[in-house]
Amino acid sequence: MSSKQEKIEKMLELQKKFIELEQSGEITAEGYFVPKEGSDLDGYREEYSKLAMEVVEDAHKEKGSHA
């Protein structure tokens, strides 16, 4: 993903899927923090955090506020 907007759209997709899983009762604390390999939450937190940090970095670059 190259643009900040694409990253934000991916984050929104991830959030939407998470909310759907949460509302269906499929999420447990263990499943969130220690997801089973191949589960819907496998890699979720890592991917979301990575995208969020990239968006922050992109915003800093746009404003020239980051060295």
PDB file of N, CA, C and O in Angstrom:
ATOM      1  N   MET A   1       0.843  -1.178   0.000  1.00  0.00           N
ATOM      2  CA  MET A   1       0.000   0.000   0.000  1.00  0.00           C
ATOM      3  C   MET A   1       0.880   1.228   0.000  1.00  0.00           C
ATOM      4  O   MET A   1       1.817   1.314   0.763  1.00  0.00           O
ATOM      5  N   SER A   2       0.526   2.142  -0.816  1.00  0.00           N
ATOM      6  CA  SER A   2       1.392   3.306  -0.920  1.00  0.00           C
ATOM      7  C   SER A   2       0.797   4.562  -0.321  1.00  0.00           C
ATOM      8  O   SER A   2       1.500   5.341   0.304  1.00  0.00           O
ATOM      9  N   SER A   3      -0.482   4.786  -0.473  1.00  0.00           N
ATOM     10  CA  SER A   3      -1.021   6.058   0.002  1.00  0.00           C
ATOM     11  C   SER A   3      -1.600   5.944   1.412  1.00  0.00           C
ATOM     12  O   SER A   3      -2.029   4.882   1.849  1.00  0.00           O
ATOM     13  N   LYS A   4      -1.574   7.078   2.076  1.00  0.00           N
ATOM     14  CA  LYS A   4      -2.145   7.133   3.425  1.00  0.00           C
ATOM     15  C   LYS A   4      -3.619   6.749   3.389  1.00  0.00           C
ATOM     16  O   LYS A   4      -4.094   6.004   4.249  1.00  0.00           O
ATOM     17  N   GLN A   5      -4.341   7.197   2.369  1.00  0.00           N
ATOM     18  CA  GLN A   5      -5.764   6.901   2.265  1.00  0.00           C
ATOM     19  C   GLN A   5      -6.005   5.394   2.109  1.00  0.00           C
ATOM     20  O   GLN A   5      -6.925   4.851   2.708  1.00  0.00           O
ATOM     21  N   GLU A   6      -5.173   4.722   1.331  1.00  0.00           N
ATOM     22  CA  GLU A   6      -5.314   3.268   1.160  1.00  0.00           C
ATOM     23  C   GLU A   6      -5.093   2.549   2.493  1.00  0.00           C
ATOM     24  O   GLU A   6      -5.793   1.588   2.810  1.00  0.00           O
ATOM     25  N   LYS A   7      -4.138   3.021   3.259  1.00  0.00           N
ATOM     26  CA  LYS A   7      -3.864   2.426   4.571  1.00  0.00           C
ATOM     27  C   LYS A   7      -5.052   2.627   5.502  1.00  0.00           C
ATOM     28  O   LYS A   7      -5.458   1.706   6.218  1.00  0.00           O
ATOM     29  N   ILE A   8      -5.616   3.814   5.484  1.00  0.00           N
ATOM     30  CA  ILE A   8      -6.778   4.103   6.332  1.00  0.00           C
ATOM     31  C   ILE A   8      -7.961   3.229   5.916  1.00  0.00           C
ATOM     32  O   ILE A   8      -8.667   2.678   6.770  1.00  0.00           O
ATOM     33  N   GLU A   9      -8.168   3.074   4.627  1.00  0.00           N
ATOM     34  CA  GLU A   9      -9.263   2.216   4.143  1.00  0.00           C
ATOM     35  C   GLU A   9      -9.065   0.773   4.590  1.00  0.00           C
ATOM     36  O   GLU A   9     -10.014   0.107   4.999  1.00  0.00           O
ATOM     37  N   LYS A  10      -7.828   0.273   4.556  1.00  0.00           N
ATOM     38  CA  LYS A  10      -7.539  -1.086   5.019  1.00  0.00           C
ATOM     39  C   LYS A  10      -7.804  -1.200   6.514  1.00  0.00           C
ATOM     40  O   LYS A  10      -8.367  -2.196   6.987  1.00  0.00           O
ATOM     41  N   MET A  11      -7.425  -0.170   7.274  1.00  0.00           N
ATOM     42  CA  MET A  11      -7.689  -0.183   8.718  1.00  0.00           C
ATOM     43  C   MET A  11      -9.192  -0.236   8.987  1.00  0.00           C
ATOM     44  O   MET A  11      -9.647  -0.961   9.879  1.00  0.00           O
ATOM     45  N   LEU A  12      -9.972   0.510   8.218  1.00  0.00           N
ATOM     46  CA  LEU A  12     -11.429   0.494   8.385  1.00  0.00           C
ATOM     47  C   LEU A  12     -12.013  -0.873   8.048  1.00  0.00           C
ATOM     48  O   LEU A  12     -12.930  -1.345   8.724  1.00  0.00           O
ATOM     49  N   GLU A  13     -11.469  -1.524   7.022  1.00  0.00           N
ATOM     50  CA  GLU A  13     -11.909  -2.885   6.685  1.00  0.00           C
ATOM     51  C   GLU A  13     -11.622  -3.838   7.835  1.00  0.00           C
ATOM     52  O   GLU A  13     -12.466  -4.663   8.190  1.00  0.00           O
ATOM     53  N   LEU A  14     -10.423  -3.727   8.411  1.00  0.00           N
ATOM     54  CA  LEU A  14     -10.057  -4.580   9.541  1.00  0.00           C
ATOM     55  C   LEU A  14     -10.980  -4.329  10.732  1.00  0.00           C
ATOM     56  O   LEU A  14     -11.431  -5.267  11.394  1.00  0.00           O
ATOM     57  N   GLN A  15     -11.278  -3.065  11.005  1.00  0.00           N
ATOM     58  CA  GLN A  15     -12.172  -2.729  12.114  1.00  0.00           C
ATOM     59  C   GLN A  15     -13.571  -3.297  11.884  1.00  0.00           C
ATOM     60  O   GLN A  15     -14.193  -3.828  12.805  1.00  0.00           O
ATOM     61  N   LYS A  16     -14.053  -3.172  10.661  1.00  0.00           N
ATOM     62  CA  LYS A  16     -15.389  -3.669  10.340  1.00  0.00           C
ATOM     63  C   LYS A  16     -15.463  -5.172  10.577  1.00  0.00           C
ATOM     64  O   LYS A  16     -16.411  -5.670  11.186  1.00  0.00           O
ATOM     65  N   LYS A  17     -14.456  -5.901  10.118  1.00  0.00           N
ATOM     66  CA  LYS A  17     -14.439  -7.353  10.315  1.00  0.00           C
ATOM     67  C   LYS A  17     -14.374  -7.689  11.802  1.00  0.00           C
ATOM     68  O   LYS A  17     -15.065  -8.584  12.282  1.00  0.00           O
ATOM     69  N   PHE A  18     -13.543  -6.942  12.552  1.00  0.00           N
ATOM     70  CA  PHE A  18     -13.430  -7.172  13.983  1.00  0.00           C
ATOM     71  C   PHE A  18     -14.774  -6.957  14.668  1.00  0.00           C
ATOM     72  O   PHE A  18     -15.205  -7.766  15.494  1.00  0.00           O
ATOM     73  N   ILE A  19     -15.456  -5.873  14.331  1.00  0.00           N
ATOM     74  CA  ILE A  19     -16.756  -5.568  14.935  1.00  0.00           C
ATOM     75  C   ILE A  19     -17.772  -6.664  14.621  1.00  0.00           C
ATOM     76  O   ILE A  19     -18.539  -7.077  15.493  1.00  0.00           O
ATOM     77  N   GLU A  20     -17.757  -7.153  13.390  1.00  0.00           N
ATOM     78  CA  GLU A  20     -18.668  -8.245  13.017  1.00  0.00           C
ATOM     79  C   GLU A  20     -18.394  -9.482  13.862  1.00  0.00           C
ATOM     80  O   GLU A  20     -19.330 -10.127  14.352  1.00  0.00           O
ATOM     81  N   LEU A  21     -17.124  -9.820  14.047  1.00  0.00           N
ATOM     82  CA  LEU A  21     -16.761 -10.976  14.865  1.00  0.00           C
ATOM     83  C   LEU A  21     -17.162 -10.763  16.322  1.00  0.00           C
ATOM     84  O   LEU A  21     -17.675 -11.665  16.977  1.00  0.00           O
ATOM     85  N   GLU A  22     -16.936  -9.554  16.807  1.00  0.00           N
ATOM     86  CA  GLU A  22     -17.269  -9.233  18.195  1.00  0.00           C
ATOM     87  C   GLU A  22     -18.774  -9.333  18.430  1.00  0.00           C
ATOM     88  O   GLU A  22     -19.232  -9.930  19.403  1.00  0.00           O
ATOM     89  N   GLN A  23     -19.550  -8.768  17.522  1.00  0.00           N
ATOM     90  CA  GLN A  23     -21.002  -8.781  17.680  1.00  0.00           C
ATOM     91  C   GLN A  23     -21.587 -10.179  17.548  1.00  0.00           C
ATOM     92  O   GLN A  23     -22.635 -10.469  18.118  1.00  0.00           O
ATOM     93  N   SER A  24     -20.914 -11.040  16.804  1.00  0.00           N
ATOM     94  CA  SER A  24     -21.403 -12.407  16.647  1.00  0.00           C
ATOM     95  C   SER A  24     -21.017 -13.286  17.832  1.00  0.00           C
ATOM     96  O   SER A  24     -21.451 -14.432  17.922  1.00  0.00           O
ATOM     97  N   GLY A  25     -20.182 -12.762  18.729  1.00  0.00           N
ATOM     98  CA  GLY A  25     -19.762 -13.522  19.897  1.00  0.00           C
ATOM     99  C   GLY A  25     -18.596 -14.452  19.627  1.00  0.00           C
ATOM    100  O   GLY A  25     -18.269 -15.299  20.456  1.00  0.00           O
ATOM    101  N   GLU A  26     -17.949 -14.302  18.484  1.00  0.00           N
ATOM    102  CA  GLU A  26     -16.854 -15.190  18.108  1.00  0.00           C
ATOM    103  C   GLU A  26     -15.516 -14.808  18.725  1.00  0.00           C
ATOM    104  O   GLU A  26     -14.554 -15.554  18.609  1.00  0.00           O
ATOM    105  N   ILE A  27     -15.446 -13.658  19.373  1.00  0.00           N
ATOM    106  CA  ILE A  27     -14.178 -13.194  19.926  1.00  0.00           C
ATOM    107  C   ILE A  27     -14.136 -13.443  21.432  1.00  0.00           C
ATOM    108  O   ILE A  27     -15.054 -13.094  22.157  1.00  0.00           O
ATOM    109  N   THR A  28     -13.035 -14.044  21.851  1.00  0.00           N
ATOM    110  CA  THR A  28     -12.748 -14.189  23.277  1.00  0.00           C
ATOM    111  C   THR A  28     -11.474 -13.398  23.559  1.00  0.00           C
ATOM    112  O   THR A  28     -10.726 -13.055  22.631  1.00  0.00           O
ATOM    113  N   ALA A  29     -11.209 -13.119  24.809  1.00  0.00           N
ATOM    114  CA  ALA A  29      -9.974 -12.413  25.160  1.00  0.00           C
ATOM    115  C   ALA A  29      -8.765 -13.214  24.694  1.00  0.00           C
ATOM    116  O   ALA A  29      -7.824 -12.662  24.114  1.00  0.00           O
ATOM    117  N   GLU A  30      -8.795 -14.508  24.911  1.00  0.00           N
ATOM    118  CA  GLU A  30      -7.683 -15.352  24.474  1.00  0.00           C
ATOM    119  C   GLU A  30      -7.551 -15.332  22.954  1.00  0.00           C
ATOM    120  O   GLU A  30      -6.452 -15.246  22.412  1.00  0.00           O
ATOM    121  N   GLY A  31      -8.655 -15.387  22.252  1.00  0.00           N
ATOM    122  CA  GLY A  31      -8.639 -15.372  20.801  1.00  0.00           C
ATOM    123  C   GLY A  31      -8.113 -14.066  20.241  1.00  0.00           C
ATOM    124  O   GLY A  31      -7.549 -14.032  19.152  1.00  0.00           O
ATOM    125  N   TYR A  32      -8.301 -12.998  20.983  1.00  0.00           N
ATOM    126  CA  TYR A  32      -7.800 -11.691  20.558  1.00  0.00           C
ATOM    127  C   TYR A  32      -6.304 -11.563  20.828  1.00  0.00           C
ATOM    128  O   TYR A  32      -5.541 -11.162  19.967  1.00  0.00           O
ATOM    129  N   PHE A  33      -5.888 -11.899  22.039  1.00  0.00           N
ATOM    130  CA  PHE A  33      -4.501 -11.700  22.428  1.00  0.00           C
ATOM    131  C   PHE A  33      -3.577 -12.836  21.989  1.00  0.00           C
ATOM    132  O   PHE A  33      -2.393 -12.615  21.773  1.00  0.00           O
ATOM    133  N   VAL A  34      -4.115 -14.055  21.890  1.00  0.00           N
ATOM    134  CA  VAL A  34      -3.314 -15.202  21.462  1.00  0.00           C
ATOM    135  C   VAL A  34      -4.139 -16.005  20.447  1.00  0.00           C
ATOM    136  O   VAL A  34      -4.590 -17.108  20.729  1.00  0.00           O
ATOM    137  N   PRO A  35      -4.347 -15.430  19.263  1.00  0.00           N
ATOM    138  CA  PRO A  35      -5.196 -16.104  18.280  1.00  0.00           C
ATOM    139  C   PRO A  35      -4.560 -17.383  17.747  1.00  0.00           C
ATOM    140  O   PRO A  35      -3.336 -17.497  17.665  1.00  0.00           O
ATOM    141  N   LYS A  36      -5.413 -18.330  17.421  1.00  0.00           N
ATOM    142  CA  LYS A  36      -4.927 -19.573  16.831  1.00  0.00           C
ATOM    143  C   LYS A  36      -4.503 -19.300  15.397  1.00  0.00           C
ATOM    144  O   LYS A  36      -5.091 -18.460  14.701  1.00  0.00           O
ATOM    145  N   GLU A  37      -3.476 -20.003  14.971  1.00  0.00           N
ATOM    146  CA  GLU A  37      -2.972 -19.838  13.615  1.00  0.00           C
ATOM    147  C   GLU A  37      -4.090 -20.117  12.612  1.00  0.00           C
ATOM    148  O   GLU A  37      -4.810 -21.104  12.715  1.00  0.00           O
ATOM    149  N   GLY A  38      -4.255 -19.196  11.680  1.00  0.00           N
ATOM    150  CA  GLY A  38      -5.274 -19.349  10.647  1.00  0.00           C
ATOM    151  C   GLY A  38      -6.641 -18.805  11.034  1.00  0.00           C
ATOM    152  O   GLY A  38      -7.539 -18.754  10.205  1.00  0.00           O
ATOM    153  N   SER A  39      -6.799 -18.363  12.293  1.00  0.00           N
ATOM    154  CA  SER A  39      -8.079 -17.801  12.709  1.00  0.00           C
ATOM    155  C   SER A  39      -8.257 -16.421  12.101  1.00  0.00           C
ATOM    156  O   SER A  39      -7.311 -15.828  11.590  1.00  0.00           O
ATOM    157  N   ASP A  40      -9.472 -15.904  12.173  1.00  0.00           N
ATOM    158  CA  ASP A  40      -9.752 -14.575  11.630  1.00  0.00           C
ATOM    159  C   ASP A  40      -8.914 -13.483  12.295  1.00  0.00           C
ATOM    160  O   ASP A  40      -8.660 -12.444  11.705  1.00  0.00           O
ATOM    161  N   LEU A  41      -8.495 -13.714  13.532  1.00  0.00           N
ATOM    162  CA  LEU A  41      -7.716 -12.698  14.253  1.00  0.00           C
ATOM    163  C   LEU A  41      -6.214 -12.944  14.200  1.00  0.00           C
ATOM    164  O   LEU A  41      -5.444 -12.169  14.748  1.00  0.00           O
ATOM    165  N   ASP A  42      -5.803 -14.001  13.521  1.00  0.00           N
ATOM    166  CA  ASP A  42      -4.384 -14.305  13.394  1.00  0.00           C
ATOM    167  C   ASP A  42      -3.700 -13.169  12.627  1.00  0.00           C
ATOM    168  O   ASP A  42      -4.004 -12.918  11.469  1.00  0.00           O
ATOM    169  N   GLY A  43      -2.830 -12.437  13.295  1.00  0.00           N
ATOM    170  CA  GLY A  43      -2.106 -11.336  12.682  1.00  0.00           C
ATOM    171  C   GLY A  43      -2.855 -10.011  12.682  1.00  0.00           C
ATOM    172  O   GLY A  43      -2.315  -8.998  12.244  1.00  0.00           O
ATOM    173  N   TYR A  44      -4.087  -9.999  13.191  1.00  0.00           N
ATOM    174  CA  TYR A  44      -4.910  -8.784  13.173  1.00  0.00           C
ATOM    175  C   TYR A  44      -4.236  -7.625  13.896  1.00  0.00           C
ATOM    176  O   TYR A  44      -4.078  -6.545  13.346  1.00  0.00           O
ATOM    177  N   ARG A  45      -3.866  -7.863  15.149  1.00  0.00           N
ATOM    178  CA  ARG A  45      -3.303  -6.766  15.950  1.00  0.00           C
ATOM    179  C   ARG A  45      -2.009  -6.244  15.335  1.00  0.00           C
ATOM    180  O   ARG A  45      -1.790  -5.030  15.296  1.00  0.00           O
ATOM    181  N   GLU A  46      -1.169  -7.149  14.859  1.00  0.00           N
ATOM    182  CA  GLU A  46       0.095  -6.740  14.267  1.00  0.00           C
ATOM    183  C   GLU A  46      -0.130  -5.916  12.997  1.00  0.00           C
ATOM    184  O   GLU A  46       0.499  -4.873  12.803  1.00  0.00           O
ATOM    185  N   GLU A  47      -1.023  -6.393  12.132  1.00  0.00           N
ATOM    186  CA  GLU A  47      -1.283  -5.683  10.884  1.00  0.00           C
ATOM    187  C   GLU A  47      -1.894  -4.312  11.152  1.00  0.00           C
ATOM    188  O   GLU A  47      -1.493  -3.312  10.558  1.00  0.00           O
ATOM    189  N   TYR A  48      -2.866  -4.262  12.066  1.00  0.00           N
ATOM    190  CA  TYR A  48      -3.519  -2.998  12.371  1.00  0.00           C
ATOM    191  C   TYR A  48      -2.518  -2.001  12.962  1.00  0.00           C
ATOM    192  O   TYR A  48      -2.475  -0.836  12.566  1.00  0.00           O
ATOM    193  N   SER A  49      -1.700  -2.466  13.895  1.00  0.00           N
ATOM    194  CA  SER A  49      -0.703  -1.585  14.521  1.00  0.00           C
ATOM    195  C   SER A  49       0.304  -1.074  13.504  1.00  0.00           C
ATOM    196  O   SER A  49       0.675   0.108  13.530  1.00  0.00           O
ATOM    197  N   LYS A  50       0.741  -1.946  12.611  1.00  0.00           N
ATOM    198  CA  LYS A  50       1.703  -1.547  11.576  1.00  0.00           C
ATOM    199  C   LYS A  50       1.105  -0.465  10.682  1.00  0.00           C
ATOM    200  O   LYS A  50       1.749   0.552  10.409  1.00  0.00           O
ATOM    201  N   LEU A  51      -0.128  -0.678  10.240  1.00  0.00           N
ATOM    202  CA  LEU A  51      -0.788   0.312   9.389  1.00  0.00           C
ATOM    203  C   LEU A  51      -0.971   1.637  10.120  1.00  0.00           C
ATOM    204  O   LEU A  51      -0.741   2.708   9.554  1.00  0.00           O
ATOM    205  N   ALA A  52      -1.371   1.565  11.384  1.00  0.00           N
ATOM    206  CA  ALA A  52      -1.582   2.787  12.168  1.00  0.00           C
ATOM    207  C   ALA A  52      -0.290   3.585  12.282  1.00  0.00           C
ATOM    208  O   ALA A  52      -0.290   4.814  12.113  1.00  0.00           O
ATOM    209  N   MET A  53       0.816   2.916  12.537  1.00  0.00           N
ATOM    210  CA  MET A  53       2.095   3.621  12.652  1.00  0.00           C
ATOM    211  C   MET A  53       2.519   4.211  11.304  1.00  0.00           C
ATOM    212  O   MET A  53       3.072   5.305  11.258  1.00  0.00           O
ATOM    213  N   GLU A  54       2.247   3.502  10.227  1.00  0.00           N
ATOM    214  CA  GLU A  54       2.572   4.033   8.904  1.00  0.00           C
ATOM    215  C   GLU A  54       1.745   5.283   8.597  1.00  0.00           C
ATOM    216  O   GLU A  54       2.257   6.241   8.007  1.00  0.00           O
ATOM    217  N   VAL A  55       0.481   5.280   8.997  1.00  0.00           N
ATOM    218  CA  VAL A  55      -0.370   6.455   8.787  1.00  0.00           C
ATOM    219  C   VAL A  55       0.162   7.641   9.588  1.00  0.00           C
ATOM    220  O   VAL A  55       0.217   8.767   9.085  1.00  0.00           O
ATOM    221  N   VAL A  56       0.576   7.397  10.817  1.00  0.00           N
ATOM    222  CA  VAL A  56       1.146   8.464  11.641  1.00  0.00           C
ATOM    223  C   VAL A  56       2.411   9.013  10.982  1.00  0.00           C
ATOM    224  O   VAL A  56       2.594  10.233  10.884  1.00  0.00           O
ATOM    225  N   GLU A  57       3.280   8.110  10.521  1.00  0.00           N
ATOM    226  CA  GLU A  57       4.506   8.549   9.854  1.00  0.00           C
ATOM    227  C   GLU A  57       4.196   9.354   8.590  1.00  0.00           C
ATOM    228  O   GLU A  57       4.833  10.379   8.326  1.00  0.00           O
ATOM    229  N   ASP A  58       3.220   8.885   7.808  1.00  0.00           N
ATOM    230  CA  ASP A  58       2.818   9.608   6.599  1.00  0.00           C
ATOM    231  C   ASP A  58       2.314  11.011   6.940  1.00  0.00           C
ATOM    232  O   ASP A  58       2.632  11.982   6.257  1.00  0.00           O
ATOM    233  N   ALA A  59       1.523  11.112   7.990  1.00  0.00           N
ATOM    234  CA  ALA A  59       0.981  12.411   8.399  1.00  0.00           C
ATOM    235  C   ALA A  59       2.105  13.350   8.828  1.00  0.00           C
ATOM    236  O   ALA A  59       2.089  14.542   8.488  1.00  0.00           O
ATOM    237  N   HIS A  60       3.087  12.817   9.557  1.00  0.00           N
ATOM    238  CA  HIS A  60       4.233  13.645   9.958  1.00  0.00           C
ATOM    239  C   HIS A  60       4.997  14.141   8.741  1.00  0.00           C
ATOM    240  O   HIS A  60       5.414  15.306   8.686  1.00  0.00           O
ATOM    241  N   LYS A  61       5.190  13.267   7.776  1.00  0.00           N
ATOM    242  CA  LYS A  61       5.906  13.657   6.551  1.00  0.00           C
ATOM    243  C   LYS A  61       5.148  14.762   5.808  1.00  0.00           C
ATOM    244  O   LYS A  61       5.746  15.704   5.318  1.00  0.00           O
ATOM    245  N   GLU A  62       3.816  14.619   5.733  1.00  0.00           N
ATOM    246  CA  GLU A  62       2.998  15.637   5.064  1.00  0.00           C
ATOM    247  C   GLU A  62       3.142  17.005   5.717  1.00  0.00           C
ATOM    248  O   GLU A  62       3.168  18.023   5.046  1.00  0.00           O
ATOM    249  N   LYS A  63       3.193  16.998   7.032  1.00  0.00           N
ATOM    250  CA  LYS A  63       3.263  18.267   7.777  1.00  0.00           C
ATOM    251  C   LYS A  63       4.690  18.722   8.023  1.00  0.00           C
ATOM    252  O   LYS A  63       4.912  19.820   8.519  1.00  0.00           O
ATOM    253  N   GLY A  64       5.661  17.868   7.686  1.00  0.00           N
ATOM    254  CA  GLY A  64       7.057  18.225   7.919  1.00  0.00           C
ATOM    255  C   GLY A  64       7.406  18.292   9.385  1.00  0.00           C
ATOM    256  O   GLY A  64       8.301  19.030   9.781  1.00  0.00           O
ATOM    257  N   SER A  65       6.701  17.539  10.202  1.00  0.00           N
ATOM    258  CA  SER A  65       6.901  17.612  11.646  1.00  0.00           C
ATOM    259  C   SER A  65       7.693  16.422  12.199  1.00  0.00           C
ATOM    260  O   SER A  65       7.705  16.197  13.384  1.00  0.00           O
ATOM    261  N   HIS A  66       8.292  15.659  11.333  1.00  0.00           N
ATOM    262  CA  HIS A  66       9.021  14.478  11.771  1.00  0.00           C
ATOM    263  C   HIS A  66      10.386  14.468  11.113  1.00  0.00           C
ATOM    264  O   HIS A  66      10.504  14.661   9.925  1.00  0.00           O
ATOM    265  N   ALA A  67      11.390  14.260  11.908  1.00  0.00           N
ATOM    266  CA  ALA A  67      12.766  14.272  11.363  1.00  0.00           C
ATOM    267  C   ALA A  67      13.077  13.032  10.574  1.00  0.00           C
ATOM    268  O   ALA A  67      12.543  12.014  10.697  1.00  0.00           O
TER     269      ALA A  67
END
